[in-house]
Every structure is written in C-alpha cells, then in structure tokens.
Amino acid sequence: MGKSSKKKNKVILAPPLPPELDEDDIVVSDDDVEFVEENPEQALNLARLDKDAIDGFLKRVADHDDDKVELLYEERERKRRAAEALKPRNGDDIEVDPVDALPVKTLDGKVVYRPAKKARSGDEANGVKSRSEDKGAGATQGSQKEPKGRSNKKEDSKLQSPTEVPKENLHSVVLEEVKEELSSDELFEKKKAQLAELGMALLEDPESNIRSLNDLLILCNDMDQKVVKLGIMSLLAVFRDIIPSYRIRQLTEKELAVEVSKEVKKTRYYEYTLIRSYKAYLQKLISLEKQPYFYLVAVRCLCSLLDAAPHFNFRESLLASVVKNLSSSNDVARKLCGEAIRSLFRNEGKHRGEATIEAVRLIAAHVKLHDCQLHPDSIEVCLSLKFDEDLGKDDSKEDKLKPKKNKRYQNRDVAKPSEKKKIKKEMLSKARQEVRADLRAVSFTLDPKEKKMIQRETLAALFETYFRILKHSMNNSRYKATSVFPGGSHPLLAPCLEGLGKFSHLIDLDFMSELIACLKKLSGYTDHQGEIPPDNALSVSERLQCCIVAFKVWRSNLEALNVDLQDFFVQLYNLILEYRPDRDHGEVLAEALKTLLWEGKQQDMLRAAAFIKRLATFALSFGSAEAIAALITLKHLLQKNTKCRNMLENDAGGGSLSSLVAKYDPEAKDPYLSGALATVLWELSLLQKHYDPSVSGMASNVLSMANLNATQNPVQLSSANPLEAYKNLSMGLELSKPAGKVLTLKCKRKRRSKEFVALSPDVLQKADCTVGEDVLREKLQSHFAVLRGISENERLRTELNHTLSSINMYKEYKKQKKQTKKSKTGRKKVTRS
C-alpha cells in the first residue's frame, strides 16, 4: 500500500516549453504573409492571447500545491543549465569536463564550471602562460558580485582564463590522466590475460587466428619488462606447437601467376604470416639478447627453438646466436647452448644432418676468429658427434669389390632405340627425379651416399678445428699467457686432445707423421737428454693427454703406421714425478697408465723395471686412488715380466740381478739408464700397513708373488684396469665423506696455532696490555663457563649412550627369553602328542 500511495503522490511535470526565438531568427515565408493579409481578424485574435496565462495553465499540476510545483520547475531548470555548461560551446569558450577541472560555487549558489578559451595566435607565438586556476576562479567570483548595469573595461581585461586546453588534444589528455589513475598491477593483469587469451586461441585454431601473432608481437614491445618477458615465453610456446614439420619455401613467379582455390590461398596466407612473424620474433630475441635483463630468457628461447625445429626456416641465424653463446661467461646460458648443440648432433633425423655441418663450420669459424681463446665447452660439444665406422674407407675399394658384368653380354650388338623411345625415357627419368626430390624434401631420411658425403664434410671441418688448436698451442707452448677461461693460455687443448683420441681411427694416414711429431713436441720431449727442458706452459695433465692420444692414433692404424713411441714412454716416466694431486687430474694419469702400460704388449725388462720402481715410490707418496692405480699397473708389469720379480727379494745388497746392473739412479730421465734392477721394492712393505684396506690388500698380494714360480700368478683380487680402479675408489671416498663439514675443537685449536705468532719480550713491554680487573674477571668466567658446559655435555652424552646400550641389551634379553619359552612349549606339545 505504501508503494502505491507514493506512486500516486508523485508529481509529473509538464514537458519543457520550446525555446524562445529572437525576431531576427524567425523566417517568414511568402505564403504566411499572404495568409495574414487575407485573414486580418484571425491574426488580431492571436495577438490578443495572454501568453503568461497559457504558460501557467500548461505548467499547473492538479491536486498539488503551486509553490511546490514551482520549486520542482526551478530544480529542473537548474539541472538543464548545468548539463549545458558541461557541453562544449561553438564559440571561443569550451566547457571543460568535470574530470579535468573542479567546479566553483558562487555566492548566489550557482555552480560554475571553468571554461577554457582557445589560445590566440599572438599569445602562442609570444609564449604567454595562463595564470593559476585559483586566480581565474576568484576573478569569476568578483565579476559576479558587480551589478549588471555597470561595465568596467579595466576589470574585464584583468580577468584571466584558466589553464588552456586545446580542443583537439582534450580527449587524449583525459585518456592519459585516466590511465595514470589505474594501478600498474591492474594493467599487468589485463595484459597477462590478453596474452593468455591470444595464445589459447592460436593453439586451438592456428589457421583461423594466425593474425593474433601480430598482436603478441606488439605486446612484446611493451614498456613493462614483465609483460615483454611473458610475451616472449608465450610466443615460444605457440611457435613450438604450430611450426610445421617441413621447410616453407618461397613461391616462384610462375606459381604466383597460377590461379588457385580458396583453400590453397588460405594455406599460402597462413604460411606467409607464420614466416613473417617468426622472422620478427627471432629479430626481437637477438635484440633482447644484448640487454642484461632479458639475456637468459632470450638464450633459453633460442635454444628451445633450435631443439624443437632445427629443420625450419632461419636456422642459420639461430645457430649463429647459439654457437656464439657457447663461450659465454654465464654458466647457465653456456649450459643451455651446449645441451641444444648436443641434441642437434644426436637427433640428426630431424634435419638430415645439414644442421650438423652448419654448426661444426660455425664453431670452426668462431675458433679461428677468437684465436683459440674460448671456453672449453665450445669444443667439448663436438664429442657428441657420431660417425660411421666405414667412413675412412675409400670408395675405390668398394667399386673394385662390385661384381663385373659378363663380357659375352657386353659384346653383343644391342639395337639402337628409336627417337620416340629416347624422348619417352628422358621424360620418365625427369619425372622420377622430380618425385625423388619432392620425397627428399618431405622426408628426413638420407641416401647412404648423401649421408657419407655429409659426414665427410663434417669430419673435415672438425679436424680442421682440432689441427688449428694444436698448431696454436705448439707455437705458444713456451709462453705462459693469462686467460679468462679455465685451462690457462690454451683453454681448448684438453677437449681437442680428447676429441682426437675419440676420432683417431678416422684420421687420414697422410697426417699421421705430422700429428705424432706435433704431439711429441707438445708433451715436452727433447731429443738431447743432457739439456734442461724449457719451461712448458702446458700442464702435466695436458702433456699426459698428448701421450695418450699418440698411442690411440698408433693403435687404431697399427697396420699402416710404423712409428717408434719410445719417446712417449720416456716422457711418461718423467711426468709421474711432476704429478701433484691438488693441481693435476688423477683420472688423466690413470688413463695414461692404462693406455701406455696396461694395454700395451710385453714391455722391455729394463723399462718395465724402471716403471715398477717408480710406481712403487709414487704409490707411497700420494693418496689411495692414485696408489691403487699405480699398484694395479705394477702388478700387471710383474706378471708380464717374470724376471722383474727378483725386485721383490729383500737382500741387503739388492735383488739377484743387482750385481749385473749399475747402481740405481732415482733421478734418471731415461728409464733405460735408471738401473732399477739393482734395487728392491721396499715400499710394498710399508704399503701393507696403509690405512686403506684396498691398498694394503693389493700391496700384500703383490708381495706374495715373490714365493711363486715364474709361471704362477697370485690370486686376482680385482679385474679392473687402473682407470676403473681409480674411479671406483675416488667415488667411494667421496661417498664416505660427511655431508656437512663440522668444525671440531681440535681443528679450531690447530687453526689458532697456525695463526699464532711469537713475540719478543721487548715488543710485549712496549705494547699497551692494561686491562681492567673486572673485564678480565668477566671474560675468564665466561670462558670457563663454556668449558664446564662442554665437559658436562660430554658427560651427559656418555651417560645417555650407556643407558641406550643397556636398554637395547635388555630388549634383546627379553626377545631371547620369549624365544626360549616358545621352544619349550613346542617341545612339551610334541612330547604330549
């Protein structure tokens, strides 16, 4: 009922009257003039009508007070005027929107919005600035106080307009202010949602929404770095999903001139947009790669694209940027690029091996450009390459093995075909060639000949890089230069030697002699033994690796290569003494012992005896892993050379052959001149008491060979070679180490004792050692309190361990008691039954 009564009492005002027009604005037609002249009486009646009475009659509302209705009319008029004030005028003044300027309330109670006048040409030229808004508002208030009849020109000229806002730029200014009011988080969330929406649309239907790639690229140029990063990652996910499994080629003029169907046009437009957007995306990544904030993201995207689509267009630019970052100072970026190149080498089915050649050539050019001063990872990735075993064989031999045709059929007269048949055969051969070319373009399988050709080109580029590094190291081997990368002045030599050792069976025989001479020079060998060898910039591990590579090359080409490798044995004999576990790699030394002494044929007696004595001394001087590798090699040499077992005798004057050999020289450079047969292996008796059980067991096993015949061998403890034994023992030592390094009190005391410096009495007298008694008492109290706490803690721990052991013993006693009871009850049941 209340609602219906309110609806009935609601005042409904009459619609507003039409606006009054000036007499000048009224246009009277000729027909109206003729009508008034013909009917003058009716015109007089219209002139006699009371206009105010008609207006009052129209404005009145039935059953309502006239004063209340008048107030409602005034309120409606005030609203109309305020709405008109908000609208821009056609004259010089423009009413500003309430967003731009606050209104001013006058003394009369009217709300006035400040207008903005158009800037005059003269004011703009002279650079006249408008006054503040407060002065303009005050001026308007002052002008409203004056009566209407008076006009003061001086005061009117002083009235200043508020801030000038051009009409054309008004909309842009308002938009900028609104954008500034919005928070950055809201904008970020909005752009994030937009990226997600565009990406999902592309993944759902890429052909219909291919234009969304342009929108994603526009968002990648945003001012916000977070938005740019999200845009790059979104485009990466999209491209990984929509890139086709074939390479898009450019259309020829003939193909463009041919009329095609709508589906073909749609496919062409899709491919064209995809290629254009992909190119722009790669350019964006390469440009962002130079900025530190986007470096890792850009490198990650480039590596991911190379791994996902190595067959697609613009592979050259991708490979160039990834190979360049193989030697980056950033560890994460370098590992990402290394994994991308390794996956490229392993998965040649994706790109038919073409990307492998390009990558190896780029690496070779990169090494040449930087003069072999790169990170070792830039060459180490080449170890993932795979080649066929028969790649080094000549094709001429294969052609000779092919069966020859019978001469009887060759001498027969064959009828010459006609011209029509010739033309038909040529057309068939052309068609077959075109079909084969199309199949090759679609499928990634290679013919055996093409595959062999690609592998040969790759191998040639790889060996070119390796030989360049060897030449650079040989020319600068005597100069110790500083380098930013690990490996000293020759950072690429270690991976280069490792690669030569792996692919040694594929090296051409024409380069063997030069390679062996180069390796001999790099290992530090000199022809004149009396000379003092020059300071070598190469480390012991690199020189040992040179010896390893020389033996691998020799063994892989044993039938065709006749080289004396005695110089490398001499160099190994001298390098054993130069080894330092904290500086050099023990794994390389173990591999050298395995390659030169373990895998070789039966050694000469003098040389074997020299190595046995030096290895025993070496095992006594270094750690467990090095000692076990040396002892296994020593045992192998004693088994191969039974005459050297006389060194196991413990005579006072040496072994049984000591009278026939000159005196032992432990510092001899040549193993043949060392006189090792004149000594005994007394080191083995000390190694029997080694803290490591594996080393002590091996030493005792070797010593047991003294009581055996020449044909007998001791019980074999392990069949591992020196390298495997070194790896196993070093891995066991690493696993046995505690997880956290706890610094005990003894270590603290040792460190303090190292830092302690003895001072003379004069220095102590001159020093100001005056300390207050209270301070000294407090320090001593705190010190002894800590000591008492430590001793109390140790006592409590011992008591706790004692109680725990007693509890465990009591539990075991209970278990045994229960078991005895069960056994007794079982026996009673058996007797009763």
Tab-separated table of N, CA and C in Angstrom, residues 9-14 59 61 64-79:
chain	number	residue	atom	x	y	z
A	9	ASN	N	1.170	10.024	-5.296
A	9	ASN	CA	1.572	11.377	-4.874
A	9	ASN	C	2.725	11.930	-5.680
A	10	LYS	N	3.317	11.158	-6.566
A	10	LYS	CA	4.451	11.636	-7.342
A	10	LYS	C	4.024	12.716	-8.323
A	11	VAL	N	4.820	13.805	-8.371
A	11	VAL	CA	4.482	14.960	-9.231
A	11	VAL	C	5.025	14.705	-10.617
A	12	ILE	N	4.208	14.764	-11.624
A	12	ILE	CA	4.617	14.604	-13.016
A	12	ILE	C	4.546	15.973	-13.662
A	13	LEU	N	5.689	16.537	-13.977
A	13	LEU	CA	5.759	17.876	-14.562
A	13	LEU	C	5.500	17.811	-16.050
A	14	ALA	N	5.038	18.944	-16.548
A	14	ALA	CA	4.794	19.065	-17.982
A	14	ALA	C	6.126	19.137	-18.714
A	59	LYS	N	1.626	24.681	-17.137
A	59	LYS	CA	2.542	24.211	-16.093
A	59	LYS	C	1.835	23.716	-14.838
A	61	VAL	N	-0.302	21.601	-12.092
A	61	VAL	CA	-0.469	20.181	-11.807
A	61	VAL	C	-1.646	20.037	-10.873
A	64	HIS	N	-2.057	19.529	-6.383
A	64	HIS	CA	-0.743	19.799	-5.799
A	64	HIS	C	-0.591	21.288	-5.545
A	65	ASP	N	0.229	21.598	-4.558
A	65	ASP	CA	0.471	22.991	-4.191
A	65	ASP	C	1.262	23.671	-5.291
A	66	ASP	N	0.919	24.929	-5.597
A	66	ASP	CA	1.612	25.658	-6.674
A	66	ASP	C	3.057	25.986	-6.306
A	67	ASP	N	3.303	26.297	-5.027
A	67	ASP	CA	4.689	26.624	-4.621
A	67	ASP	C	5.619	25.403	-4.771
A	68	LYS	N	5.101	24.240	-4.392
A	68	LYS	CA	5.906	23.024	-4.528
A	68	LYS	C	6.203	22.709	-5.986
A	69	VAL	N	5.223	22.917	-6.838
A	69	VAL	CA	5.423	22.667	-8.266
A	69	VAL	C	6.435	23.648	-8.844
A	70	GLU	N	6.382	24.900	-8.348
A	70	GLU	CA	7.324	25.912	-8.837
A	70	GLU	C	8.768	25.546	-8.464
A	71	LEU	N	8.964	25.035	-7.274
A	71	LEU	CA	10.305	24.602	-6.861
A	71	LEU	C	10.826	23.451	-7.743
A	72	LEU	N	9.945	22.544	-8.092
A	72	LEU	CA	10.358	21.447	-8.954
A	72	LEU	C	10.771	21.938	-10.327
A	73	TYR	N	10.014	22.956	-10.833
A	73	TYR	CA	10.381	23.523	-12.134
A	73	TYR	C	11.743	24.215	-12.077
A	74	GLU	N	11.987	24.924	-10.985
A	74	GLU	CA	13.280	25.600	-10.844
A	74	GLU	C	14.437	24.590	-10.769
A	75	GLU	N	14.214	23.487	-10.057
A	75	GLU	CA	15.259	22.456	-9.965
A	75	GLU	C	15.552	21.843	-11.326
A	76	ARG	N	14.488	21.605	-12.114
A	76	ARG	CA	14.704	21.055	-13.452
A	76	ARG	C	15.461	22.035	-14.339
A	77	GLU	N	15.165	23.310	-14.187
A	77	GLU	CA	15.863	24.322	-14.984
A	77	GLU	C	17.353	24.393	-14.602
A	78	ARG	N	17.620	24.277	-13.311
A	78	ARG	CA	18.998	24.308	-12.850
A	78	ARG	C	19.787	23.097	-13.391
A	79	LYS	N	19.165	21.946	-13.424
A	79	LYS	CA	19.825	20.768	-13.988
A	79	LYS	C	20.097	20.940	-15.480
